[in-house]
Coordinates of C-alpha atoms in Angstrom, one line a residue:
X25 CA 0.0 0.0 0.0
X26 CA 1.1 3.2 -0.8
X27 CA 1.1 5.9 1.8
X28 CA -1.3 9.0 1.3
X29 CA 0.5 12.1 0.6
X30 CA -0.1 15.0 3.4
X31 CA -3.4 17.1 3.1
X32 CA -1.5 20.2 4.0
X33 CA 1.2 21.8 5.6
X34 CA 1.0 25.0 8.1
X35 CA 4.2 26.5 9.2
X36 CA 3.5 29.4 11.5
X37 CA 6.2 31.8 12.4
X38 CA 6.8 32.8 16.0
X39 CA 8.0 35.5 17.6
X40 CA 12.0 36.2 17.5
X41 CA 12.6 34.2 15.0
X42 CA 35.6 21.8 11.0
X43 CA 38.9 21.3 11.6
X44 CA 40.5 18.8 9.9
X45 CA 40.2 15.2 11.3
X46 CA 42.0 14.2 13.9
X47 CA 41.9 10.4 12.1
X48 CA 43.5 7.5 14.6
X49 CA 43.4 9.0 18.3
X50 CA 40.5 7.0 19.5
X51 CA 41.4 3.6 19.1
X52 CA 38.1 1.6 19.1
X53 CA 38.6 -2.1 19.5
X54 CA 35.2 -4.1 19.2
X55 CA 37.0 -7.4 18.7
X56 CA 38.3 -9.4 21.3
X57 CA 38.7 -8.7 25.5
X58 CA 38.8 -5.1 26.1
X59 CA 41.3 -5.4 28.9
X60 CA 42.4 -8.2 31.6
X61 CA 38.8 -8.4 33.3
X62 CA 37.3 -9.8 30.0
X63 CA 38.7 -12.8 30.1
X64 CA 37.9 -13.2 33.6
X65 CA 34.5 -12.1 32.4
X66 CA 33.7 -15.0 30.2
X67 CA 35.3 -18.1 31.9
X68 CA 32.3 -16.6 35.2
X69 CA 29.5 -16.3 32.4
X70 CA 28.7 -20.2 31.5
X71 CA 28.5 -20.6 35.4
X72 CA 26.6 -17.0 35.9
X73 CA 23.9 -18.3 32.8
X74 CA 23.3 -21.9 34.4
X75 CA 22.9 -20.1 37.7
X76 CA 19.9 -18.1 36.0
X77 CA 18.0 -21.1 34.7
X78 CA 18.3 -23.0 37.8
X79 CA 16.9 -20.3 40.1
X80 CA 14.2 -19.1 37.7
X81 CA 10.3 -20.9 39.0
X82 CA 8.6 -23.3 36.7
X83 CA 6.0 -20.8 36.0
X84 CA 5.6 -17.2 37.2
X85 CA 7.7 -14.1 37.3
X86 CA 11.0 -15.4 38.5
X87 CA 11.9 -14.8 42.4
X88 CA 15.6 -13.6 43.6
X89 CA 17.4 -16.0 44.6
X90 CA 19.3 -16.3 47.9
X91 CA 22.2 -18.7 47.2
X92 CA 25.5 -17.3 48.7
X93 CA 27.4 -15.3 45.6
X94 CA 30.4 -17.0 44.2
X95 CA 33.6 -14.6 44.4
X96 CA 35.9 -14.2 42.0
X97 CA 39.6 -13.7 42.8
X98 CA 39.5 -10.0 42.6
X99 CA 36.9 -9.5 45.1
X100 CA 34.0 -9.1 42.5
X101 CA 30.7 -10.8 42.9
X102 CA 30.5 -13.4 40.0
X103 CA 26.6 -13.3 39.6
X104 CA 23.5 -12.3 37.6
X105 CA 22.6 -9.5 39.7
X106 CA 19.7 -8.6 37.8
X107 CA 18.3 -11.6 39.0
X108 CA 19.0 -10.9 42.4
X109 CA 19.4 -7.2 43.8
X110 CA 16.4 -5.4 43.1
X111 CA 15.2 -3.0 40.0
X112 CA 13.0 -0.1 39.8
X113 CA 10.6 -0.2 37.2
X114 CA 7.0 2.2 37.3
X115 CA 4.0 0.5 36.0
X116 CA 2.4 3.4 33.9
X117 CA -0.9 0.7 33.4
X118 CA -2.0 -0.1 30.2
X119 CA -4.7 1.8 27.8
X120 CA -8.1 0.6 27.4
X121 CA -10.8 0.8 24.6
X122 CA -12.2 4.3 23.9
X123 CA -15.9 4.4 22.8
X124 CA -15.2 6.5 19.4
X125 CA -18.8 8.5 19.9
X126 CA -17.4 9.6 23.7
X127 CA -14.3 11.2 22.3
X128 CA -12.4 10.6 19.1
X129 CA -9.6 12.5 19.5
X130 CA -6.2 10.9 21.0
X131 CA -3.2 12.9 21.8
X132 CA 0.1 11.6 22.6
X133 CA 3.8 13.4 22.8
X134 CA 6.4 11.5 20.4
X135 CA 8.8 9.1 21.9
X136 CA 12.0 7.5 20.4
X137 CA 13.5 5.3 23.8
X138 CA 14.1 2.4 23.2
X139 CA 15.6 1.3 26.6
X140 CA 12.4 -1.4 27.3
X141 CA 13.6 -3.7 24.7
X142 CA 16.6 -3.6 25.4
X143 CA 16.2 -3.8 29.2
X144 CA 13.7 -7.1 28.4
X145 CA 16.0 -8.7 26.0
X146 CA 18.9 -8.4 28.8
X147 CA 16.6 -10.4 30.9
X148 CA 15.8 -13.3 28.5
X149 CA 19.1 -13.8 27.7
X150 CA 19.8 -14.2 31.0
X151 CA 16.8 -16.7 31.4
X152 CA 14.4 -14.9 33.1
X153 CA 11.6 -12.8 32.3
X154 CA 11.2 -9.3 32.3
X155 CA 9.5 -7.8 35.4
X156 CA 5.7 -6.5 34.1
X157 CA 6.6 -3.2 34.8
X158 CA 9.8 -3.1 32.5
X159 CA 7.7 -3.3 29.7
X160 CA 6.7 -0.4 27.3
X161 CA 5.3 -1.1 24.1
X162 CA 6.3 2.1 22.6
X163 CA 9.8 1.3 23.3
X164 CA 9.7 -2.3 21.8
X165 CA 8.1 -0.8 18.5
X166 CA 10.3 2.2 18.4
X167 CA 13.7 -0.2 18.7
X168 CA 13.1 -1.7 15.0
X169 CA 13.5 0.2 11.7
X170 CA 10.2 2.0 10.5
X171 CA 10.9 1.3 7.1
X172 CA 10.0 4.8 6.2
X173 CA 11.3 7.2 3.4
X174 CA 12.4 10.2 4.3
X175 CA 12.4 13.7 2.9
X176 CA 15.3 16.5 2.8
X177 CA 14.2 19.0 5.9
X178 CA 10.7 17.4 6.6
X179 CA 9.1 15.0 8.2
X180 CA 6.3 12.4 6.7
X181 CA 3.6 10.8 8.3
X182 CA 2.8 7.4 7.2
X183 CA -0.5 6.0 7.4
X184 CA -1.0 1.6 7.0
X185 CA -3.5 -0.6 8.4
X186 CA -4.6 -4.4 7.6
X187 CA -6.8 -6.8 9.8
X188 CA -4.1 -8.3 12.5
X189 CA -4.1 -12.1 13.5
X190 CA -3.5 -11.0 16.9
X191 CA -7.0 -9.3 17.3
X192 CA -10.4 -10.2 16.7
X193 CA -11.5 -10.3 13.0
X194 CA -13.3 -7.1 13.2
X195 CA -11.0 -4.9 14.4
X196 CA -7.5 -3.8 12.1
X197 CA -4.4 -2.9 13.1
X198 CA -3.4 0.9 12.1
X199 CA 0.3 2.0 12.2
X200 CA 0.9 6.0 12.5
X201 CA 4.8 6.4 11.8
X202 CA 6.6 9.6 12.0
X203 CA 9.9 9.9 9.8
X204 CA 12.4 12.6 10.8
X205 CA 14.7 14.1 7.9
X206 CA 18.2 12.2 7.8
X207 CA 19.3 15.3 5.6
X208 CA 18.9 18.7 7.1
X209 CA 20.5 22.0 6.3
X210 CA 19.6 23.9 9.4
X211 CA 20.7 20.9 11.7
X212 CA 22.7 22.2 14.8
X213 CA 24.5 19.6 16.6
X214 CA 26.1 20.3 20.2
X215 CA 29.0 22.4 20.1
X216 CA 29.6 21.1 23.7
X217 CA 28.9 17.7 25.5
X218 CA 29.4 17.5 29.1
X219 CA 29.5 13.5 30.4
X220 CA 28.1 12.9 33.7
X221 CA 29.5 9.4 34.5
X222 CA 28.1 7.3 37.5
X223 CA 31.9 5.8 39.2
X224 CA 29.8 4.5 42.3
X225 CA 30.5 1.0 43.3
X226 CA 27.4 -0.3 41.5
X227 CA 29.3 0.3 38.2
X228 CA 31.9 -2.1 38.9
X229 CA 29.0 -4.8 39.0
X230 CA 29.0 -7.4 35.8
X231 CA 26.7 -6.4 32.8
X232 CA 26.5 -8.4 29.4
X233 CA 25.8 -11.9 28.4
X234 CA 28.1 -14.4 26.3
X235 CA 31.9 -12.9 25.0
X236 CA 30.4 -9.7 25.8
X237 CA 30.4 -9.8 29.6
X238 CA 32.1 -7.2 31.5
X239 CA 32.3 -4.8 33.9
X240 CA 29.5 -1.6 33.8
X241 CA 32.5 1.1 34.0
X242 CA 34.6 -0.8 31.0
X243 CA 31.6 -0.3 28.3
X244 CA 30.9 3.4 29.6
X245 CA 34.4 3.8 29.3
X246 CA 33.9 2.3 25.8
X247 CA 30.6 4.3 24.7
X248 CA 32.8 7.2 25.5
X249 CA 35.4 5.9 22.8
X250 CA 32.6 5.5 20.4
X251 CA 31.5 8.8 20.8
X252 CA 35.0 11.2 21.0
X253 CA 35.2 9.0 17.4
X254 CA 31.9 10.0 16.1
X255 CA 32.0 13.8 17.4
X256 CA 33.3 16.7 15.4
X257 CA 37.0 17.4 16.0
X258 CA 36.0 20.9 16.9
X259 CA 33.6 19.7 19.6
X260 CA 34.4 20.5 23.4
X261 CA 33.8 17.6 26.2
X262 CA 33.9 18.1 29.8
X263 CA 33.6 15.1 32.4
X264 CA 32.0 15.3 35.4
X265 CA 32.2 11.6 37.8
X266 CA 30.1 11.5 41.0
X267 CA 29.6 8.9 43.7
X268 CA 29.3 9.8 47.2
X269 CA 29.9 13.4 45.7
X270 CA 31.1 14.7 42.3
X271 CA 34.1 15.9 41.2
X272 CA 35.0 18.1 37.9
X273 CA 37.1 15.2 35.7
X274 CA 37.7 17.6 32.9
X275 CA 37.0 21.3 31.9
X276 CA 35.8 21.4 28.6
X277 CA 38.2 20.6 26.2
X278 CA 38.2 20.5 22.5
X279 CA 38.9 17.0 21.1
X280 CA 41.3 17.8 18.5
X281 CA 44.7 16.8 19.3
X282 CA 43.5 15.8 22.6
X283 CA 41.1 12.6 22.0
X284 CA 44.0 10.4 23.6
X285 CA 44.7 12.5 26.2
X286 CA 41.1 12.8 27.2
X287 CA 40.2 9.1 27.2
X288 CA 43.4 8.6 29.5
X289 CA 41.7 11.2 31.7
X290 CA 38.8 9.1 31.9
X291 CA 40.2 5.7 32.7
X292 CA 42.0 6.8 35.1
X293 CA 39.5 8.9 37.3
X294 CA 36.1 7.5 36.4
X295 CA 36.4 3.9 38.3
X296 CA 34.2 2.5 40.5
X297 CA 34.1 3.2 44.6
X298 CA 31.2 4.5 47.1
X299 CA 27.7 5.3 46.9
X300 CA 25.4 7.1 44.3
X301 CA 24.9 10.9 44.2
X302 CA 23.0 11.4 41.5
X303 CA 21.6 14.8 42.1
X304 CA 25.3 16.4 43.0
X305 CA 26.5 14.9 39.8
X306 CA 23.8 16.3 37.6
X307 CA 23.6 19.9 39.2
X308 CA 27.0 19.6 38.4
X309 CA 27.4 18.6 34.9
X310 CA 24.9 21.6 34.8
X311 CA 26.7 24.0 36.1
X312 CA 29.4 23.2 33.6
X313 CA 26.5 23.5 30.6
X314 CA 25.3 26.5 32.1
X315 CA 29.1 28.1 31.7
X316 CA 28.9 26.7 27.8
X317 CA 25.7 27.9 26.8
X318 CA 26.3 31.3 28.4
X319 CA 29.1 31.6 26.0
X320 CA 26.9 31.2 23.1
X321 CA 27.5 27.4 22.8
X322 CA 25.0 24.5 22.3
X323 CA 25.4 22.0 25.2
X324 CA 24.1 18.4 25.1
X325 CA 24.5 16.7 28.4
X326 CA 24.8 12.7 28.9
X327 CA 24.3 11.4 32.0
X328 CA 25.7 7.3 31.9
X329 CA 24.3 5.7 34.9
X330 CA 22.9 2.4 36.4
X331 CA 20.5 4.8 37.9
X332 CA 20.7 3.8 41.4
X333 CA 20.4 7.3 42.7
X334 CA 20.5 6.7 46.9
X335 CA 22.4 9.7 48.1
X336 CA 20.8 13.5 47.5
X337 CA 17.8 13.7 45.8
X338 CA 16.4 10.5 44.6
X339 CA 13.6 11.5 42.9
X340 CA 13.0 13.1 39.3
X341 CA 11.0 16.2 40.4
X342 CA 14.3 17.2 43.3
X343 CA 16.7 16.5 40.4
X344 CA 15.0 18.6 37.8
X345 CA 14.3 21.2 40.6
X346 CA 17.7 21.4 40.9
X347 CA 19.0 21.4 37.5
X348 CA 16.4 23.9 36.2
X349 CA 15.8 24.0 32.3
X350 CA 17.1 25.8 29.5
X351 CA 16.5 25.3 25.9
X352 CA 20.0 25.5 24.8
X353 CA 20.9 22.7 27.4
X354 CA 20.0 19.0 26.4
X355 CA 19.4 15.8 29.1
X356 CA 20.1 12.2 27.6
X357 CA 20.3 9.3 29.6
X358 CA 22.1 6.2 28.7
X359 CA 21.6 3.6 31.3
X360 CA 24.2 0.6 31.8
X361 CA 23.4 -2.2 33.5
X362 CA 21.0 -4.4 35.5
X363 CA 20.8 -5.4 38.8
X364 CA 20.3 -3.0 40.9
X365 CA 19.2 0.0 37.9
X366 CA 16.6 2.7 38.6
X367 CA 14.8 2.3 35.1
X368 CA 12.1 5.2 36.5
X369 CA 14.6 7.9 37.2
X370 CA 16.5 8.0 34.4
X371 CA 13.9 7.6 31.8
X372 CA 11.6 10.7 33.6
X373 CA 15.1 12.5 33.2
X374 CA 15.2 12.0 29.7
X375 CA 11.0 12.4 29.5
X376 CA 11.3 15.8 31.6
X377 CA 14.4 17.1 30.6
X378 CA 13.9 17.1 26.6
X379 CA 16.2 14.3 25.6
X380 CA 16.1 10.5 24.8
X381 CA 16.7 7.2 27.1
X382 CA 18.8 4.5 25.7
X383 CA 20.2 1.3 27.7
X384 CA 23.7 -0.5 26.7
X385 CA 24.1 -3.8 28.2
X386 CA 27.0 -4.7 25.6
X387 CA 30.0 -3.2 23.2
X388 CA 27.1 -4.6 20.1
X389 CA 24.5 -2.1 21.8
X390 CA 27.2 1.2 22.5
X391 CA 27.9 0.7 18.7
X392 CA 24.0 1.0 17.8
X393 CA 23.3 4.1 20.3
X394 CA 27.1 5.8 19.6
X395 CA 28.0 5.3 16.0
X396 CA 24.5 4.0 13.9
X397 CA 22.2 6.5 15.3
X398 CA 24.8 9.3 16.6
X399 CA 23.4 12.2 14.6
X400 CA 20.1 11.4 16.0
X401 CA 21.3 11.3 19.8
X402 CA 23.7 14.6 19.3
X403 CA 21.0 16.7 17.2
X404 CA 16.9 17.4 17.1
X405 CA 15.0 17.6 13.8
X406 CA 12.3 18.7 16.4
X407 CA 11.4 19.3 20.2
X408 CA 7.8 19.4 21.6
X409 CA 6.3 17.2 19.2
X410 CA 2.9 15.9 19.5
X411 CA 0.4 13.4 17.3
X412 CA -3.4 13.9 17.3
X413 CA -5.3 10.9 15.6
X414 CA -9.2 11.9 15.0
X415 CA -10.9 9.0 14.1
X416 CA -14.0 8.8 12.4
X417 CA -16.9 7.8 14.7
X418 CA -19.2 6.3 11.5
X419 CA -16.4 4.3 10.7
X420 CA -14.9 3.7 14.0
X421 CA -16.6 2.5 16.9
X422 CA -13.7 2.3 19.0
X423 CA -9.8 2.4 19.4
X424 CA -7.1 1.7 22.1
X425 CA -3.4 2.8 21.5
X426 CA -0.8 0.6 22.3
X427 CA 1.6 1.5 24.9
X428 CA 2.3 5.7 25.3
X429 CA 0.5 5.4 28.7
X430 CA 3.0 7.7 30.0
X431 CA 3.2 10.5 27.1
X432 CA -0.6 11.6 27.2
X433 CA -1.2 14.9 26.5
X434 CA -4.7 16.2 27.1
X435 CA -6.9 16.8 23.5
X436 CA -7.1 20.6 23.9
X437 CA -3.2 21.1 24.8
X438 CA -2.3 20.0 21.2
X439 CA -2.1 23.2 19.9
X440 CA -0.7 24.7 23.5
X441 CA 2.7 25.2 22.0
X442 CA 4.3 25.8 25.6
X443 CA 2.8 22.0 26.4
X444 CA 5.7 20.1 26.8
X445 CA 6.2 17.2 24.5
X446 CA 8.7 14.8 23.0
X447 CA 11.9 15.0 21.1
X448 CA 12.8 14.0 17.7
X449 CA 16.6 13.4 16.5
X450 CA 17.8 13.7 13.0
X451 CA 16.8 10.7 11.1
X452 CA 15.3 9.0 13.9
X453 CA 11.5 7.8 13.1
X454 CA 8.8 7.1 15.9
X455 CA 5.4 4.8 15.7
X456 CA 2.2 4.5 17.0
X457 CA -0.3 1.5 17.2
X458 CA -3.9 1.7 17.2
X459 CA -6.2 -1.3 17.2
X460 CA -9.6 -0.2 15.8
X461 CA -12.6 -1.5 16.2
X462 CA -14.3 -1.0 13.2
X463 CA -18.5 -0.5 12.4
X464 CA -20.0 -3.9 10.6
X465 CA -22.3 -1.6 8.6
X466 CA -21.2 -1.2 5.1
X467 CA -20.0 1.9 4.8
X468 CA -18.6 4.2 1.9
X469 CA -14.5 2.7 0.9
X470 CA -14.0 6.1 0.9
X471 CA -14.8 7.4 3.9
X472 CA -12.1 8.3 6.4
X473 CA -10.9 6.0 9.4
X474 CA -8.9 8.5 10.6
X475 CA -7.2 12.2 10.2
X476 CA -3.6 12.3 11.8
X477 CA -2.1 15.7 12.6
X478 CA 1.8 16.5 14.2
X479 CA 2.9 19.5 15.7
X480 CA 6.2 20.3 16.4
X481 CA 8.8 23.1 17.1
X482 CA 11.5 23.6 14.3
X483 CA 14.5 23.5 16.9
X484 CA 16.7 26.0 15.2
X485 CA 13.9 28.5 13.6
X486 CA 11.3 28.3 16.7
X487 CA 8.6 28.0 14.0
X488 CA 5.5 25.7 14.5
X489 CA 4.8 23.1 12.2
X490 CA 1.8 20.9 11.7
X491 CA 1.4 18.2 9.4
X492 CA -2.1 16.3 8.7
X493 CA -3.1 13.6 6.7
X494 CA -5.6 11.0 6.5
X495 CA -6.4 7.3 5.7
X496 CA -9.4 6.8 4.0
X497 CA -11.5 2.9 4.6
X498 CA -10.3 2.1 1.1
X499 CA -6.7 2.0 2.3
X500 CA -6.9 -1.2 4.6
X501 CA -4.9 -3.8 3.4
X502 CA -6.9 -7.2 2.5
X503 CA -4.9 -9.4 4.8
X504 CA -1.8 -9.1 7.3
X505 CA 0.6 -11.0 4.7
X506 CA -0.5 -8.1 2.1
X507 CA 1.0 -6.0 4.7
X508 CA 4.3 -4.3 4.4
X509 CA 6.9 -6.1 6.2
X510 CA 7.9 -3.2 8.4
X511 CA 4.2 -3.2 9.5
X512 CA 4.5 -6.4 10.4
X513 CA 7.5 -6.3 12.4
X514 CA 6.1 -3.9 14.7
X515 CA 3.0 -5.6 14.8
X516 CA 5.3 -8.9 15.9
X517 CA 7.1 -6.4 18.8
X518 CA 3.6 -5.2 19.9
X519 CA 2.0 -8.4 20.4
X520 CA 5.2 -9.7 22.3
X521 CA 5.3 -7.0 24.1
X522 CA 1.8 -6.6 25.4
X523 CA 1.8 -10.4 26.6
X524 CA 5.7 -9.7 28.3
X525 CA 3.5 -6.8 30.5
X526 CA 0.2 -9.2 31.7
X527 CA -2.0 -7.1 29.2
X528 CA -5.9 -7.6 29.8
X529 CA -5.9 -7.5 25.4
X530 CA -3.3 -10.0 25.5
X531 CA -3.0 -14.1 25.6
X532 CA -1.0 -15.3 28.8
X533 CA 1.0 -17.3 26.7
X534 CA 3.1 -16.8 23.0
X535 CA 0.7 -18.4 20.4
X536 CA 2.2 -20.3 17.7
X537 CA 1.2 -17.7 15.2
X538 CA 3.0 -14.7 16.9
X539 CA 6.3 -17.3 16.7
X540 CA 5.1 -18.1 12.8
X541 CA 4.6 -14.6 12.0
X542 CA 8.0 -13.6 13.7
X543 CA 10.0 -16.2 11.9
X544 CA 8.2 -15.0 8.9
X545 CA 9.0 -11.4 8.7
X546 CA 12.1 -12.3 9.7
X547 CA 12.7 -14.1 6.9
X548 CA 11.2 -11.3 4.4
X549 CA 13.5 -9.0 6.4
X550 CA 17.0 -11.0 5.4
X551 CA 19.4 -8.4 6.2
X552 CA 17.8 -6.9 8.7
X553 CA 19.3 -8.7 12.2
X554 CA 16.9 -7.0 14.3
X555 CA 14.0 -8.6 12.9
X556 CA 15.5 -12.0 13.4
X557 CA 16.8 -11.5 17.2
X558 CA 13.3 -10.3 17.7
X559 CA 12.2 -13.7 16.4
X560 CA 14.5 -16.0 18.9
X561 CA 13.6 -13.9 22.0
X562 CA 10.0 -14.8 21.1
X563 CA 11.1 -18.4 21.3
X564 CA 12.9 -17.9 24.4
X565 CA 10.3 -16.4 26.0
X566 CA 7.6 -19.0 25.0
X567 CA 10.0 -21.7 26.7
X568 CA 10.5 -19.5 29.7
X569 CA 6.1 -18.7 30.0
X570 CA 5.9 -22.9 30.0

């Protein structure tokens, strides 16, 4: 099916509107241990992974266990902590049905995390499943590849539904995905990062499964690499490190000619020792973005954290009381590890503070978050965006959208342009389910299901932007294999999801036609790894639910 072209387009003004390459100083070694502790690492992890299955139930949510800890010779707890110190996850519920008649407008601020999946997958590779509360189907939809086209300095909306095996046989499955611009000419990327890096003793704890096992502090230390390599040599970094309290690692400094220099910095002060001040570490790594941005700078701060804030302020409203917020100054969050990790705080940090949440568990997923989608995570295409979806109440009798309990917006605040919203990095795409109960009565193939509007802030222009279109009834694709294969993919994710998080809409167990029609798109999808991962998690998880 081909997507409908946008109705219109209103862009309304508002008021007041390198050096060379420093090739070869960040070394960036994916291949192999990183250092003495991975070897170490992985002769622990076949004992750490048979530890797992044994202590997981034969059905239920798996329990901690309370088997003494193995020691290593260093000291180090050989374990899988996640499975036994506790996580902080907020259950945001899950949406219901909406009688179409009652109100047929939904309104939702755009989210590109994609921490959930990630989180979840860590789990099931570890043999456990995910805690209900980890789950956000957003964020499992939003990790896979839209399949969108893009446009040079615009974004599209793309419209595609088809009947869904996972519902009942009168209701469809409609995908609303948003494509940012890969190509822009007014993108501004930070002139300045400041790194706030978490050195409390919790990030000397094991995270990884497999050859990648190691040590939290060692892949920070390694999304750092990745990122000095991907940054413009021109760029200034600063490091703060907190644990107890924070300390000023580095001033900002520009990276050319000192990318070496600055790495050595970080190894050797960022290590792991004491407890976790999150809030003096932040309002720290502020103050230093404060200093940039007054000198006319743009200033992305990335906090790298397990999250477990338990000195100072512990809670997201005290942090972001304390930080304040300033639109030249970005928030990102990039959580590492599991067990314990404070998934709450740092993805409200990202929520509140306009930025993104990502989670690295291993050197595969830094690459993904650092190099593949880099210009995304350093630069906005747009900040405060929003989707309103009217549907049509003589074609729709009702709708419930899938996940984005925790980005409502209220209907009339759609065109509040000081409501805050989401986030959108160059290139990076964000979508929306919506099962739809449709009326029996046969109605015009023209008529419209549903009119989709976006609003957004051109970061670098202030001007608003909103986008409509519409799909009409015509438009619904005959059956789910007709279906673009991107469409089904995130159909796949959803449905796994929703059953990983106890939905009411959901089976209690993986059918044998989610596993067929993950193992089939995966197979449509040949190059795309992804899709195929997604598929044997599916199967792990269906052992795991038995």
């Amino acid at each position: 099916m081909s997507d409908e072209p946008a109705d219109r387009v209103t862009v309304i003004p508002t008021e007041g509107e390198a050096s060379d390459e420093d090739q070869g100083e960040v070394a960036v070694e994916l291949s192999g241990p990183a250092d003495d502790e991975m070897a170490e690492y992985e002769m622990a992890e076949e004992s750490m992974a048979a530890d797992a299955m044994d202590s997981a139930p034969a059905s239920g949510r798996p329990q901690p266990a309370a088997a003494e800890e193995p020691m290593a010779d260093d000291g180090i707890a050989w374990r899988p902590s996640r499975l036994r110190e506790p996580n902080n996850f907020q259950d945001y519920g899950v949406n219901p049905f909406v009688d179409t008649w009652e109100d047929p407008l939904s309104t939702f601020a755009l989210d590109v995390d994609t921490a959930s999946y990630t989180v979840a997958r860590n789990f099931l590779e570890s043999g456990q499943l995910p805690p209900i509360e980890a789950v956000r189907t957003e964020e499992f939809v939003n990790y896979f590849d839209g399949g969108y086209e893009d446009v040079r300095d615009e974004f599209t909306v793309n419209l595609e539904a088809s009947p869904s095996p996972f519902a009942d046989p009168d209701h469809v499955l409609l995908r609303v995905g948003i494509q940012a611009p890969r190509d822009l000419s007014q993108g501004e990327g930070p002139e300045s990062v400041v790194l706030v890096m978490d050195r409390s003793g919790s990030m000397g704890e094991p995270t990884g499964y497999g050859s990648e096992l190691m040590r939290r502090i060692t892949l920070a230390h390694r999304a750092v690499e990745l990122l000095l390599s991907g940054l413009p040599r021109e760029t200034r970094v600063g490091v703060v490190a907190y644990e107890s309290t924070s300390a000023t690692v580095l001033e900002p400094t520009v990276i050319d000619g000192n990318a070496k220099w600055i790495m050595d910095t970080i190894r050797s002060e960022v290590t792991p020792g004491g407890s976790t001040n999150a809030e003096s570490g932040l309002v720290r790594g502020y103050n230093m973005a404060l200093r940039e941005a007054d000198a006319g700078r743009q200033v992305l701060v990335l906090l790298l954290s397990d999250g477990v804030a338990n000195v100072g302020a512990t809670h997201t409203d005290d942090i972001l009381e304390s930080i304040g917020e300033r639109a030249d100054i970005g928030l990102s969050t990039i959580g590492v590890g599991l067990g314990p990790f404070n998934d709450e705080l740092m993805e409200q940090l990202a929520n509140r503070a306009d930025g993104t949440y990502h989670y690295i568990d291993t050197p595969s997923e830094a690459v993904r978050v650092f190099v593949d989608d880099l210009d995304g995570l350093l630069a906005y295409a747009a900040r405060d965006a929003k989707v309103q979806v009217e549907f049509n109440p003589d074609v729709v009798l009702s709708y419930r959208l899938l996940g984005f309990e925790n980005r409502d917006i209220e209907d009339e605040a759609f065109r509040e342009d000081t409501q805050d919203a989401g986030e959108i990095g160059i290139g990076h795409s964000s979508t929306a389910l919506y099962e739809v109960e449709l009326t029996r009565r046969t109605r015009e193939e023209r008529s419209t299901i549903a009119t989709v509007r976006m609003r957004y802030e051109r970061p670098t222009t202030g001007t608003i932007v909103e986008l409509a279109t519409h799909l009409p009834r015509s438009a619904i694709e005959r059956s789910f294999d007709s279906a673009s294969p991107h469409f089904r993919l995130a159909a796949v994710a959803a449905e796994f999801a929703e059953i990983l998080r106890a939905s009411p809409f959901a089976p209690s167990d993986i059918s044998r036609e989610l596993q067929h029609q993950a193992d089939a798109v995966a197979e449509d999808l040949l190059r795309d790894a992804d899709a195929a991962e997604l598929a044997s998690l599916i199967a792990t998880a269906r052992r795991l639910l038995r």
